[in-house]
Coordinates of C-alpha atoms in Angstrom, one line a residue:
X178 CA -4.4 120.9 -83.2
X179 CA -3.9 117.3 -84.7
X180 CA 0.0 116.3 -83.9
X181 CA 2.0 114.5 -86.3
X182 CA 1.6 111.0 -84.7
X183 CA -2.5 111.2 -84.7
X184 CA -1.5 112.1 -88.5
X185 CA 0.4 109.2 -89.2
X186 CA -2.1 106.9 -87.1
X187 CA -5.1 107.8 -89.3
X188 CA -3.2 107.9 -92.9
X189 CA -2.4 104.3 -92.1
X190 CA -5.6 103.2 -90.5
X191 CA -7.7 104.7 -93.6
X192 CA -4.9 102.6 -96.2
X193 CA -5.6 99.5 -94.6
X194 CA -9.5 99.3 -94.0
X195 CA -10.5 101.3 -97.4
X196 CA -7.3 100.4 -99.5
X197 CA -6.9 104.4 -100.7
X198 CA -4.0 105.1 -102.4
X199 CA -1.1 107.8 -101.9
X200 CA -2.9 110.7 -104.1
X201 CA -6.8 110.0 -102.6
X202 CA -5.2 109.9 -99.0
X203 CA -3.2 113.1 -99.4
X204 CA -5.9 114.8 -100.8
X205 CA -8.1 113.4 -97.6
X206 CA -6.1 114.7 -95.6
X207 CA -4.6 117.7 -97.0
X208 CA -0.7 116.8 -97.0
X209 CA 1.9 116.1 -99.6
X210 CA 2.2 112.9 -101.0
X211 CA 5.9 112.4 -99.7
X212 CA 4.5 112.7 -96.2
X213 CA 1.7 109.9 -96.8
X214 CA 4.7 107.8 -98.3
X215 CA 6.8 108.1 -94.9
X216 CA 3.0 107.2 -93.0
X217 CA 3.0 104.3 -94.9
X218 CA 6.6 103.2 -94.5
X219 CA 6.8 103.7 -90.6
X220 CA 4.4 104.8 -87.8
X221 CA 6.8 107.4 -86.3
X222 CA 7.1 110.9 -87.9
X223 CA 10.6 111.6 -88.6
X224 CA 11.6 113.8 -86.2
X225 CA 12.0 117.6 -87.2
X226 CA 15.6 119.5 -88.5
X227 CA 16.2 122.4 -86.4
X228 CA 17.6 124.6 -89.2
X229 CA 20.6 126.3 -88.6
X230 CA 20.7 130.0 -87.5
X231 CA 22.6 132.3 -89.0
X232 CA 23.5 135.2 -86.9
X233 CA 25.0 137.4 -90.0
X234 CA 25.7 140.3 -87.4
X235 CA 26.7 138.5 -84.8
X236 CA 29.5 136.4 -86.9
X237 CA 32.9 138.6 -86.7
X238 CA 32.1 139.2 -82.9
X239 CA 32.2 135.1 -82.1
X240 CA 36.0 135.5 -81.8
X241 CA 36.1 138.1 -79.1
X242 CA 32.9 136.9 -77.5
X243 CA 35.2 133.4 -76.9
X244 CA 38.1 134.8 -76.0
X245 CA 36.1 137.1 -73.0
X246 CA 35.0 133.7 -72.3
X247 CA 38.1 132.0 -71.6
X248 CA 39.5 134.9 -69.4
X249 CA 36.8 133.8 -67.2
X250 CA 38.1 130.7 -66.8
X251 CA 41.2 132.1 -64.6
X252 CA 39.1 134.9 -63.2
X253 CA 37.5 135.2 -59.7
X254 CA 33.5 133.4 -59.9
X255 CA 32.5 137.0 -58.5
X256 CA 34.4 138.7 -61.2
X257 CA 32.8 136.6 -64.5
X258 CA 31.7 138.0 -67.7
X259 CA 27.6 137.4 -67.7
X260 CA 25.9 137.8 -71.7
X261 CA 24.8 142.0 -70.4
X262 CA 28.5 142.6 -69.8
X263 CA 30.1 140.7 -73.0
X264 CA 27.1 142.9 -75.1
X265 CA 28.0 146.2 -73.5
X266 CA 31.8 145.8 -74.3
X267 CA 31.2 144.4 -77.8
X268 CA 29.5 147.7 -78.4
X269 CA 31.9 150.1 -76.4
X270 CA 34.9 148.2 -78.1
X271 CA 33.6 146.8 -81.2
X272 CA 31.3 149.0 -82.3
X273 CA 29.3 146.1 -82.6
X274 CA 25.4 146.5 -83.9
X275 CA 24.4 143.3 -82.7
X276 CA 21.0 142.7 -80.2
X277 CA 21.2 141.7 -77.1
X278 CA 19.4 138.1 -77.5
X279 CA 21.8 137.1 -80.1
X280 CA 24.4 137.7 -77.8
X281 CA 23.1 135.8 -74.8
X282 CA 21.7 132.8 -76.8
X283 CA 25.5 132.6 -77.9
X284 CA 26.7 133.0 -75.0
X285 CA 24.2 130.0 -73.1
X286 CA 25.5 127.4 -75.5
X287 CA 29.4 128.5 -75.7
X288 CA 30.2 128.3 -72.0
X289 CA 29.9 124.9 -71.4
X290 CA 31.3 124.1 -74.6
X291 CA 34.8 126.2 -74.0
X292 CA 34.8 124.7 -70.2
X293 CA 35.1 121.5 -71.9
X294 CA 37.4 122.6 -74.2
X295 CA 39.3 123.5 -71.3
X296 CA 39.0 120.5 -69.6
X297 CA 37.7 122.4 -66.9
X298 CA 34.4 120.2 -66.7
X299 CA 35.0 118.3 -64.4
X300 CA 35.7 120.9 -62.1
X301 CA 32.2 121.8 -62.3
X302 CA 30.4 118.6 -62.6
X303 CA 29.1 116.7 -59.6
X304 CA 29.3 112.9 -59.9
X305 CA 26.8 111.3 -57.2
X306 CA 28.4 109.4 -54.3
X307 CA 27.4 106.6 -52.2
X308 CA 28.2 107.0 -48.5
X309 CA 28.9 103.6 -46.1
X310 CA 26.9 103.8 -42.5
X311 CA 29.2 105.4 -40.2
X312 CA 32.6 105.8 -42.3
X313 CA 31.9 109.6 -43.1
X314 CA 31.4 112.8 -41.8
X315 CA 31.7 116.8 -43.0
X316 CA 32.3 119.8 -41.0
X317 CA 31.9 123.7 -41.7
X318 CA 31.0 126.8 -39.7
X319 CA 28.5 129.5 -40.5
X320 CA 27.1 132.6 -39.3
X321 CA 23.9 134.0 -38.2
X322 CA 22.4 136.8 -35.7
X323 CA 20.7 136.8 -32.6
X324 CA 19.1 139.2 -30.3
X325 CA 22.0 138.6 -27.5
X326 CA 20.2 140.7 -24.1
X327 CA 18.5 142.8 -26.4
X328 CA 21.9 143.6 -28.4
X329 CA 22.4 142.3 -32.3
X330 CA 25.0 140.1 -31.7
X331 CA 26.8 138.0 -34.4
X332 CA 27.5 134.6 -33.6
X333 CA 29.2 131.4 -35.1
X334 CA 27.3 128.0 -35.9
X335 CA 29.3 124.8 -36.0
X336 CA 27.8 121.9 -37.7
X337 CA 29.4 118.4 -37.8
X338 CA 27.1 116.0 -40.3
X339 CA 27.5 112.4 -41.3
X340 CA 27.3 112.2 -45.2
X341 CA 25.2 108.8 -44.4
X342 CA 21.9 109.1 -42.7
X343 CA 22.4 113.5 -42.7
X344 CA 22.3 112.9 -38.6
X345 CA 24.0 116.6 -37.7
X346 CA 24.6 118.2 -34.6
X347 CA 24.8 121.7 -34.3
X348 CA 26.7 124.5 -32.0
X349 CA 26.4 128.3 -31.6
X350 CA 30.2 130.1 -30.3
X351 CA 30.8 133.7 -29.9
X352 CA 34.0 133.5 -32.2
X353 CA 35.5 131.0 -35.1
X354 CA 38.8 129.8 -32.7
X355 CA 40.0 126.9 -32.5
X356 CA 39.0 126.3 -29.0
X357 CA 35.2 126.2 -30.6
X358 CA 36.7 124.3 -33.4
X359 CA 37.7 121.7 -31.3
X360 CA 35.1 122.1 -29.2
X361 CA 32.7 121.5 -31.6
X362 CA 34.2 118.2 -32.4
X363 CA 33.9 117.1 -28.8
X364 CA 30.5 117.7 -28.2
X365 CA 29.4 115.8 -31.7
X366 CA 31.5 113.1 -31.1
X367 CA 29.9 112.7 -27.4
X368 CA 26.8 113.6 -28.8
X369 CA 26.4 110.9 -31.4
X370 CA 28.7 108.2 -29.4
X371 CA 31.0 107.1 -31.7
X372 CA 33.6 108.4 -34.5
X373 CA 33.6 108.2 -37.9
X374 CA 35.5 105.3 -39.3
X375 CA 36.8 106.4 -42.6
X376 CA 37.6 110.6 -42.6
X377 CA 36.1 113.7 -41.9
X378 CA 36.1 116.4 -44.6
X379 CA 37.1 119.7 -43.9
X380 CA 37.6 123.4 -46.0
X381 CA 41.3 124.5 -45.7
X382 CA 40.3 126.1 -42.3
X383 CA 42.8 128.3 -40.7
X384 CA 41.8 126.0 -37.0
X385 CA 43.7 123.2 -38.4
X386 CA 45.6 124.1 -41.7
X387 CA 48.5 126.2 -41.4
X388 CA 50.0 125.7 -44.9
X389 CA 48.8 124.2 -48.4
X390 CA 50.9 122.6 -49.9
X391 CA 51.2 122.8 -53.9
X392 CA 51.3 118.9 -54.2
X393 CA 47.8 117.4 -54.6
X394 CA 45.4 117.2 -51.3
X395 CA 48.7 117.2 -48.5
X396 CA 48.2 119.9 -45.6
X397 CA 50.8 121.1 -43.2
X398 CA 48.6 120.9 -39.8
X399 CA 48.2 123.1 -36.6
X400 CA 50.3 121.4 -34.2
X401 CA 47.3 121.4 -31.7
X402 CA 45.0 120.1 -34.3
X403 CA 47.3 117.2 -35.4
X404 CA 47.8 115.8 -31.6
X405 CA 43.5 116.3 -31.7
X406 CA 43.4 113.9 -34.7
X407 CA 45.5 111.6 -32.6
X408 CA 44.0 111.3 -29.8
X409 CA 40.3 110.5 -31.0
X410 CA 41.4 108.8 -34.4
X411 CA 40.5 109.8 -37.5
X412 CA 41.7 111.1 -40.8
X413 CA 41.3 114.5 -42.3
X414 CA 40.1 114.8 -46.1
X415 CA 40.7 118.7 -47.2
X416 CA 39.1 120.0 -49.8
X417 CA 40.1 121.4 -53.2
X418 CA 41.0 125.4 -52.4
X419 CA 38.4 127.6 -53.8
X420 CA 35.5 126.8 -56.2
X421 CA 37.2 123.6 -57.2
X422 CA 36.5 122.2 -53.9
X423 CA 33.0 123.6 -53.4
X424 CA 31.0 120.8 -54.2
X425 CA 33.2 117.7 -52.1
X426 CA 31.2 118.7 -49.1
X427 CA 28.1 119.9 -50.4
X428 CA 25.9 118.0 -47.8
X429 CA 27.5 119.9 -44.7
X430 CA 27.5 123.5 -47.1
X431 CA 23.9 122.7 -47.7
X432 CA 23.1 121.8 -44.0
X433 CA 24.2 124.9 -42.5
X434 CA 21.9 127.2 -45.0
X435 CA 18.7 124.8 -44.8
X436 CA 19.0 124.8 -40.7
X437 CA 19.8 128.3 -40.3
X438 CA 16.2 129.1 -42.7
X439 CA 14.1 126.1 -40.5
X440 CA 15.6 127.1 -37.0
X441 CA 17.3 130.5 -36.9
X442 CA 14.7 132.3 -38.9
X443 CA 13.3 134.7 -37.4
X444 CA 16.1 136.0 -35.5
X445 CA 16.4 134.4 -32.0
X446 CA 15.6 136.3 -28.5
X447 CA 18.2 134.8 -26.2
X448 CA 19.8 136.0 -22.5
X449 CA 23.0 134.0 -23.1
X450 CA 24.7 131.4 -25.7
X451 CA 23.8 128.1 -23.1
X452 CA 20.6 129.3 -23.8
X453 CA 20.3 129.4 -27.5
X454 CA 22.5 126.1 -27.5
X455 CA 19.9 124.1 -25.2
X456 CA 17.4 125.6 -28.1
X457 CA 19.3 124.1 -30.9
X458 CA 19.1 120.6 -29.1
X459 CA 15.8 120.5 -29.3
X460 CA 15.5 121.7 -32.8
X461 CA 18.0 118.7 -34.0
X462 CA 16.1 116.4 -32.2
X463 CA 12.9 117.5 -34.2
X464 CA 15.0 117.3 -37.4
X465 CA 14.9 113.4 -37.2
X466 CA 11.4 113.3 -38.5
X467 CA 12.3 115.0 -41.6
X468 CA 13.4 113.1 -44.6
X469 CA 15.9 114.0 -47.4
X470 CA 15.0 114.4 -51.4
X471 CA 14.8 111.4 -52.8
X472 CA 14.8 109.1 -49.3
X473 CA 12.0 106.5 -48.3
X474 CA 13.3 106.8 -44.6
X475 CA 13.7 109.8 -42.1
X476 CA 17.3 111.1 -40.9
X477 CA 16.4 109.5 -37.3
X478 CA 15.7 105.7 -39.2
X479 CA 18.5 106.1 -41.3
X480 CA 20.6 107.3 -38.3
X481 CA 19.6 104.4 -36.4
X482 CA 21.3 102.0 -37.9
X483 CA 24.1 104.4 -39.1
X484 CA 25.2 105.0 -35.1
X485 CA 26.1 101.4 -34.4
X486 CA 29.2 101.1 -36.9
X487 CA 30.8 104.1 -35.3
X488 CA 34.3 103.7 -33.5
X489 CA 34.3 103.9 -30.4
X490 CA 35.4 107.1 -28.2
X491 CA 38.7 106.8 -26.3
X492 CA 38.9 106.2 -22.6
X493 CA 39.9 110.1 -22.0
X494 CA 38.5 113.2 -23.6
X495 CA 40.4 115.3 -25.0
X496 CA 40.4 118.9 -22.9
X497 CA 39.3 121.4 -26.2
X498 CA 40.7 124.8 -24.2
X499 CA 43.2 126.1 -24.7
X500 CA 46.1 126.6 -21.4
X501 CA 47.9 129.7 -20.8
X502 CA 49.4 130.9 -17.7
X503 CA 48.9 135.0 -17.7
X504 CA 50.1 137.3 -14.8
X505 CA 47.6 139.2 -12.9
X506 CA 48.3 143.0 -12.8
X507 CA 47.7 145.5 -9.9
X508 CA 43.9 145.9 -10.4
X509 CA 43.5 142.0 -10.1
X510 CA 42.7 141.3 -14.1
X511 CA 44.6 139.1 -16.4
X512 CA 45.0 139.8 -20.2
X513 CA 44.0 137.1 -22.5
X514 CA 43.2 137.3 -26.4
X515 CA 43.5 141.3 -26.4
X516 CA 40.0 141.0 -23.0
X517 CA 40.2 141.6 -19.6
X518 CA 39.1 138.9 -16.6
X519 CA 38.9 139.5 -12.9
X520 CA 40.7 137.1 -10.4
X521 CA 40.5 137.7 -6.7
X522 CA 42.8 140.9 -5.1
X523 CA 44.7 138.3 -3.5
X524 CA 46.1 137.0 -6.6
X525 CA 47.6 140.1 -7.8
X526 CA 51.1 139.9 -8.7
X527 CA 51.3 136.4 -9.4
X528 CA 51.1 134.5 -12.2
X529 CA 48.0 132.1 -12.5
X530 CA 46.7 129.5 -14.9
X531 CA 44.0 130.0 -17.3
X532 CA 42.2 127.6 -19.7
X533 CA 40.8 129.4 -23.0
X534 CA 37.7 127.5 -24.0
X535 CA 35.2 128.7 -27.1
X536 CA 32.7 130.1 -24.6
X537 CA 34.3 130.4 -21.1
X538 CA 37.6 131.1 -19.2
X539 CA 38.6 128.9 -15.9
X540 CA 41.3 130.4 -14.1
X541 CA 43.2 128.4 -11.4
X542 CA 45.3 129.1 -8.5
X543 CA 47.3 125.9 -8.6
X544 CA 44.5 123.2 -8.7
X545 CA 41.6 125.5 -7.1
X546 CA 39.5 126.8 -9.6
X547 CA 39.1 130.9 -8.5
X548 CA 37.0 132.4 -11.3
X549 CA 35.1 131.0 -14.3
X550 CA 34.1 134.1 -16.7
X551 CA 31.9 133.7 -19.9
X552 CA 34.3 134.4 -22.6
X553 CA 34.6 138.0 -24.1
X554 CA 34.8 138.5 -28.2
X555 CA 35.3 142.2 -28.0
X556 CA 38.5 143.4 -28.3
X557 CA 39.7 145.1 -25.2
X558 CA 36.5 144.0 -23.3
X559 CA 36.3 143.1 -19.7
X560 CA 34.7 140.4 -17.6
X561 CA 34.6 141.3 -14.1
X562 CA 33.1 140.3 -10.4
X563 CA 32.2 142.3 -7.3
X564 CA 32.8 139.7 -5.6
X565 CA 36.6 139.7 -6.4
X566 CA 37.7 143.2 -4.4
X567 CA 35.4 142.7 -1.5
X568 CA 38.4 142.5 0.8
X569 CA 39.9 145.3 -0.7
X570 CA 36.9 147.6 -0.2
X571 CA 36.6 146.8 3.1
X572 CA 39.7 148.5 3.6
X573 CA 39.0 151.3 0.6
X574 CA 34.8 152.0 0.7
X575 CA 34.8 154.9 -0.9
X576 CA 36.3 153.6 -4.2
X577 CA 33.0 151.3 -4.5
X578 CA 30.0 154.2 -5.7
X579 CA 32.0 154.5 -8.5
X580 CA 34.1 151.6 -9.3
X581 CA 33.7 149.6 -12.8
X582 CA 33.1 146.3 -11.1
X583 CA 30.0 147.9 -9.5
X584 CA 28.8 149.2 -12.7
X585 CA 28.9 145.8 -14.1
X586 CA 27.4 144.4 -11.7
X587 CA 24.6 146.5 -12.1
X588 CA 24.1 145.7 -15.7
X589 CA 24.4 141.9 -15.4
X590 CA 22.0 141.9 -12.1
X591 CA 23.9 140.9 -9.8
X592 CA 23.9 144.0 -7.8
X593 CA 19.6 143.9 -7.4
X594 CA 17.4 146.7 -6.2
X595 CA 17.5 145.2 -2.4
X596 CA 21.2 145.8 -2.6
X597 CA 20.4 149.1 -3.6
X598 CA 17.8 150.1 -0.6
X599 CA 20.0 148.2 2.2
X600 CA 23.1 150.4 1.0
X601 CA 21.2 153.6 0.9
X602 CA 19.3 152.7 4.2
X603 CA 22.4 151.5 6.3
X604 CA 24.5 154.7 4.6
X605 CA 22.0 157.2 6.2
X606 CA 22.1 155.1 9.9
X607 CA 25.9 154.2 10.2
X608 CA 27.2 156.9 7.5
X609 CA 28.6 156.3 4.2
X610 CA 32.4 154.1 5.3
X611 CA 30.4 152.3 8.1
X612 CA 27.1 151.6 5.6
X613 CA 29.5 150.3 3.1
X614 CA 30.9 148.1 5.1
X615 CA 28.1 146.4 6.4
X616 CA 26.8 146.5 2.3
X617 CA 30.0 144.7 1.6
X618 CA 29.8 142.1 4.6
X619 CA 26.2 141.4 3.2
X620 CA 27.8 141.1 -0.1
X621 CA 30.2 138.7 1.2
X622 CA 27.3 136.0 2.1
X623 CA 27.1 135.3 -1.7
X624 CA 29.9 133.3 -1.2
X625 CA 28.3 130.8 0.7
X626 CA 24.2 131.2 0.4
X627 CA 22.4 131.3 -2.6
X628 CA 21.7 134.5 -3.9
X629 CA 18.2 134.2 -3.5
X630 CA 18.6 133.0 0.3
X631 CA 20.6 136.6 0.6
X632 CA 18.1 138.7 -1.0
X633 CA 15.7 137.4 1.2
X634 CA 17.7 138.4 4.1
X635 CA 17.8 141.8 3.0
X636 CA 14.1 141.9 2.7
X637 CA 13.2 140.2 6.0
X638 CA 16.3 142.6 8.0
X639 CA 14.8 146.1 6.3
X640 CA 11.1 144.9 7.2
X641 CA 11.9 145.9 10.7
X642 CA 14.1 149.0 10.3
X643 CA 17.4 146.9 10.5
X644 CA 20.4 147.6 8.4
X645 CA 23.4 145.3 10.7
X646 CA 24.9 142.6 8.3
X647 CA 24.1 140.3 11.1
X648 CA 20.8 140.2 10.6
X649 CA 20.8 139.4 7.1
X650 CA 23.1 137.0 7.7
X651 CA 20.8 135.0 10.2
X652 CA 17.5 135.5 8.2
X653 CA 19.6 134.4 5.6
X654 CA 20.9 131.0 6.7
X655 CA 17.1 130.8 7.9
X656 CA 15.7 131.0 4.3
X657 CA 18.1 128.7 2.7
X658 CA 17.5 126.2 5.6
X659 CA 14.2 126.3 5.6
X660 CA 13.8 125.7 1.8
X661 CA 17.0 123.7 0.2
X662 CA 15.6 124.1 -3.0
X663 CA 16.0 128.4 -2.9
X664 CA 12.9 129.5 -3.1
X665 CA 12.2 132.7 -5.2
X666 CA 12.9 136.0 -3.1
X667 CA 8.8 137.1 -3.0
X668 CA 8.0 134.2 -1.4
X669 CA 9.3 134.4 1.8
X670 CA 8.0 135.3 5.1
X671 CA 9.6 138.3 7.2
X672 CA 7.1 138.7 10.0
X673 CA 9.5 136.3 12.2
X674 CA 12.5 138.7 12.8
X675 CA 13.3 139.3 16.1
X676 CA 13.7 143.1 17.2
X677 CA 15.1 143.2 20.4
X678 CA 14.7 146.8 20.9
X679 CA 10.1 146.5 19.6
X680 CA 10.3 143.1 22.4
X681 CA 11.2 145.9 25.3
X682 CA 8.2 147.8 23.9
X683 CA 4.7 147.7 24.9
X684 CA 2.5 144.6 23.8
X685 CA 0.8 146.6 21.2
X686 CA 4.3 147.3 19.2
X687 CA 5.1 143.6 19.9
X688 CA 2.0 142.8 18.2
X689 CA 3.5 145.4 15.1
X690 CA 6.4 143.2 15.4
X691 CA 4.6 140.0 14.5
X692 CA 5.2 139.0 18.7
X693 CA 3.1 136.8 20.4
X694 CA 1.3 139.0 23.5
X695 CA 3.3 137.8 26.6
X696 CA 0.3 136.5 29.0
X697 CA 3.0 135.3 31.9
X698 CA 2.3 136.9 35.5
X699 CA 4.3 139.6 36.4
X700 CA 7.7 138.7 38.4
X701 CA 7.5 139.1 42.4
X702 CA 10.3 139.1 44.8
X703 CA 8.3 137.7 47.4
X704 CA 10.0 134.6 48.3
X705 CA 13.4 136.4 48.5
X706 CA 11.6 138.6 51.5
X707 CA 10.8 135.6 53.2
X708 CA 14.3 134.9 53.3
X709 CA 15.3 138.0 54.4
X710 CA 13.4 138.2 57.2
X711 CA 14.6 134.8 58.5
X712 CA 18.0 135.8 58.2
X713 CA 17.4 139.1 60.1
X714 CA 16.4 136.7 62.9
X715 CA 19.1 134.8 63.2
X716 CA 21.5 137.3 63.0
X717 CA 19.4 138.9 65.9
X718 CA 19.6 136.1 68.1
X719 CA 23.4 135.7 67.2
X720 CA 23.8 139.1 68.6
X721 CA 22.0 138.1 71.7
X722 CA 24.0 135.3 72.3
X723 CA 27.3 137.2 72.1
X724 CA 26.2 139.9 74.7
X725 CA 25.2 137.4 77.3
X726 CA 28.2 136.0 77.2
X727 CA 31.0 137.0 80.2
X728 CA 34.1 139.2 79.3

C-alpha cells in the first residue's frame, strides 16, 4: 500500500517534468483536488486529526470513575483500583451499561493526568542521576532459600553497592540483626578498601532508625548505629518512607533481585553459612565481567578506577558483635536472644561474657575464650558440646546414653561410628561405668589432637582387641606426629600396635600381630654356673683352713 509521502513525491515529480495540472493529476492519480493542492504546496502530508471519541455511555460515569481514582492516591499501592475493579463497581453501584474497553481506555489516559493534578508526579517520576567515583554507596537486605544440611532454611542476603561502577559485595546471615547489619558493613568496607566519601543510602531500617521524624529526611538513630557511623566516617542518606522513597536507591533494590536470579537460582546445597559465603565470593568476583545497560565498560573497569577515591579505613575496626555478660545456669548453658549455648561445667554459677555476632557467639571467661558456638535463629534452640560435661560425666556415666549433648553430637558428627564401636566394645570388657569412662577419657583427647589423629587411635587400639584409653592415646599422638598435616582417618596404618599380651605368645601369633619373628638364641645361665662352682671352692677351702687351725 502506497503511503502518503510516496503520494506526495510522485504528484510533484509528474507536475514538474510533464507540467499536468491540478484536475489531470488528480484524476492520475485518483485523489481530490485539495489533496494535489497541499502536494504542490509542501512535500510533507499534513499529518492526520485523530477525531475525537465520544463515549455517549460512558459520559455520566467520568465523575465517579475520577473520584475512585483519587482515593487511590492516599490508598495502600497493594490496595489500588485497576480498570476490572472501577468496571465491576460502576455496574454494582451505578447500574452502569458501559463495556469494559471504554472503561479501561479511560482509565489508561486519566491516571497520570489526576497524579499530576495532584502534584503527585513527581513522586513517581525518576529523574536520572550522575554518580562521582567513590562518593556513593546503597545498602538493603533480601531473602532467599537454601538447602541448609538437607533442611529448607531461610536466610538473609546483605548487599552493600556503590551507585558508581555497580562494584557490590554480598553476604548471607541467618537473621536481619543488627550484628549482621553491621557486620555487613565491615566486611564491604574491608572488602573494597576504602569508604565512601559522600553518604550511604539506607531504607528506614529498624538496625539503625529508631524514630522518624515528621520534619523532612531527619532520623532519630540507634545509639549503637550512631557511634558505628562515627567510628568509620560517613553519612547516612534515608530514604523517603514507603513508595515515595522506592526509587532513591533503585540500583541496590535492583541488585539484590538480579543476583539472587544469576547466583541463588536454583536453590543452593550447602553444609553451613561459611560455606555458601565463600560461594558468593566467587560469584562477585565473576560479576566484574559483566557490564550494565547502557555502559561501554565492565563493573570490574569501571570499579578500577572508582576504588582509588575511596577514604581510607581507620586504624581500628570496629568489633560488629554485640557484648552481653549472661549467667550460666546449673546445666552449664547461658540464655542469649530467647537460645541456649553450652559453656564448660566449671563455669556454672558464674557470670561470663559473651559477644553476639550475626553468625557466631564467643563466650569468655575473663580474657580466655571458652566456647565459640555457630549462632542459633530458632527461638528456644540450643547449641551445645560434649566436650563441655566431660568432667562431670566422669563422675556421673550413666547420665551420658541419654543425655542431649550426646544426641547432638550425634547429629552434627562429632560423635563418629568409631566412638560408637570403642564404647560398645570397652562397655562389654570393663562394664558399662568403667567403659564409659575410658570412652570419656578417649573423648577428652579432642582437646588436644586433631580429631582425625583420635579416630585413628581408635581404629589402630580396636585392631588388636584393645579398649584402654591409653592406647588410643599413644597411637594417637603417633598419627598426628607422624603426619602434621592430619591425614584422613582410612589412611592410616594399625599393623604397628604393640600387644604385650600376642608378644608372650608363640611366633606364629606374633607374626598375627604384625611382629617381627624373634631369631635371637635362647638365654643360658651358663656363665652364672661357672661362678658358682668357683665360689663353692673357695668357701671349701675357707672351711679347711678354719679346722686346721688350733683351739
Amino acid at each position: 500500500m502506497e503511503s502518503r509521502m510516496d503520494l506526495f513525491a510522485r504528484i510533484r515529480r509528474d507536475a514538474r517534468i510533464e507540467g499536468l495540472g491540478t484536475r489531470k493529476l488528480a484524476a492520475r492519480f485518483g485523489v481530490g483536488r485539495n489533496t494535489v493542492r497541499r502536494a504542490l504546496q509542501s512535500a510533507e502530508p499534513p499529518a492526520r486529526k485523530v477525531p475525537d471519541r465520544v463515549a455517549p455511555k460512558l459520559g455520566p460515569f467520568k465523575d465517579a470513575i475520577d473520584a475512585m481514582l483519587r482515593e487511590d492516591l492516599a490508598a495502600p499501592r497493594k490496595q489500588r483500583h485497576t480498570a476490572t475493579r472501577i468496571w465491576n463497581r460502576l455496574i454494582d453501584e451505578h447500574a452502569a451499561e458501559v463495556g469494559y474497553p471504554s472503561v479501561r481506555d479511560y482509565v489508561r489516559a486519566r491516571r497520570s493526568q489526576i497524579a499530576a493534578e495532584a502534584d503527585v508526579l513527581a513522586s513517581v517520576a525518576i529523574v536520572p542521576q550522575e554518580h562521582a567515583p567513590g562518593a556513593e554507596a546503597e545498602v538493603d537486605f533480601g531473602e532467599f532459600w537454601i538447602d541448609l544440611a538437607g533442611t529448607r532454611t531461610k536466610v538473609f542476603i546483605f548487599v552493600f553497592r556503590m551507585s558508581h561502577s555497580g562494584k557490590a559485595i554480598h553476604r548471607a546471615y541467618p537473621t536481619l540483626s543488627q550484628e549482621a547489619f553491621l557486620e555487613g558493613h565491615v566486611t564491604a568496607f574491608e572488602e573494597l578498601g576504602g569508604i565512601p566519601t559522600m553518604q550511604i543510602k539506607y531504607d528506614n531500617l529498624g538496625q539503625a532508625v529508631k524514630k522518624v521524624l515528621s520534619v523532612g529526611r531527619r532520623r532519630e538513630e540507634n545509639d549503637r548505629w550512631a557511634l558505628f557511623r562515627s567510628h568509620y566516617g560517613f553519612d547516612a542518606f534515608y530514604c523517603e518512607p514507603g513508595e515515595r522513597g522506592a526509587h532513591e536507591k533503585g540500583g541496590v533494590e535492583g541488585e539484590v533481585g538480579r543476583f539472587r536470579r544469576s547466583w541463588l537460582t536454583p536453590v543452593p546445597k550447602v553444609t553451613s553459612l561459611a560455606e555458601l559465603n565463600g560461594y558468593i565470593e566467587r560469584c562477585e568476583a565473576r560479576d566484574d565481567d559483566r557490564r550494565i545497560t547502557g555502559r561501554l565498560s565492565t563493573v570490574g573497569q569501571d570499579w578500577e578506577r572508582e576504588r582509588t577515591r575511596l577514604a581510607p579505613l581507620p586504624a581500628d575496626r570496629f568489633e560488629p558483635g554485640q557484648p552481653l555478660t549472661p549467667m550460666v545456669d546449673h546445666s552449664a548453658l547461658v540464655t542469649i536472644r530467647q537460645a541456649k549455648y553450652s559453656v564448660p561445667a566449671s563455669l556454672i554459677g558464674r557470670r561470663v561474657r559473651a559477644l553476639l555476632r550475626a553468625s557466631e557467639v564467643l563466650i569468655f571467661d575473663g580474657r580466655r575464650l571458652v566456647a565459640r558456638h555457630e549462632r542459633v535463629a530458632v527461638r528456644n534452640g540450643q547449641a551445645v558440646l560434649l566436650d563441655h560435661y566431660l568432667e562431670v560425666l566422669r563422675i556421673k556415666p550413666g547420665a551420658l546414653s541419654g543425655s542431649t549433648v550426646l544426641s547432638h553430637a550425634r547429629t552434627t558428627g562429632a560423635f563418629t561410628a568409631e566412638h560408637e564401636a570403642f564404647w560398645d566394645a570397652s562397655r562389654r570388657v570393663n562394664g558399662d561405668a568403667a567403659g564409659t569412662r575410658e570412652l570419656l577419657d578417649v573423648l577428652l583427647l579432642h582437646r588436644h589432637l586433631p580429631a582425625s589423629a583420635v579416630i585413628a587411635g581408635i581404629r589402630a587400639a580396636m585392631s588388636v582387641g584393645s579398649v584402654l584409653a591409653e592406647v588410643v592415646a599413644v597411637e594417637a599422638r603417633r598419627a598426628a606426629t607422624t603426619d602434621p598435616t592430619v591425614p584422613a582417618p582410612s589412611s592410616v596404618v594399625t599393623a604397628n600396635v604393640v600387644s604385650l599380651t600376642q608378644r608372650r605368645l608363640m611366633d606364629p601369633l606374633a607374626v598375627i600381630a604384625g611382629l617381627p619373628r624373634d631369631r635371637r638364641p635362647t638365654p643360658s645361665v651358663a656363665a652364672y654356673d661357672e661362678l658358682l662352682k668357683r665360689r663353692t671352692a673357695k668357701d671349701a677351702a675357707r672351711n679347711s683352713n678354719e679346722g686346721a687351725h688350733p683351739a
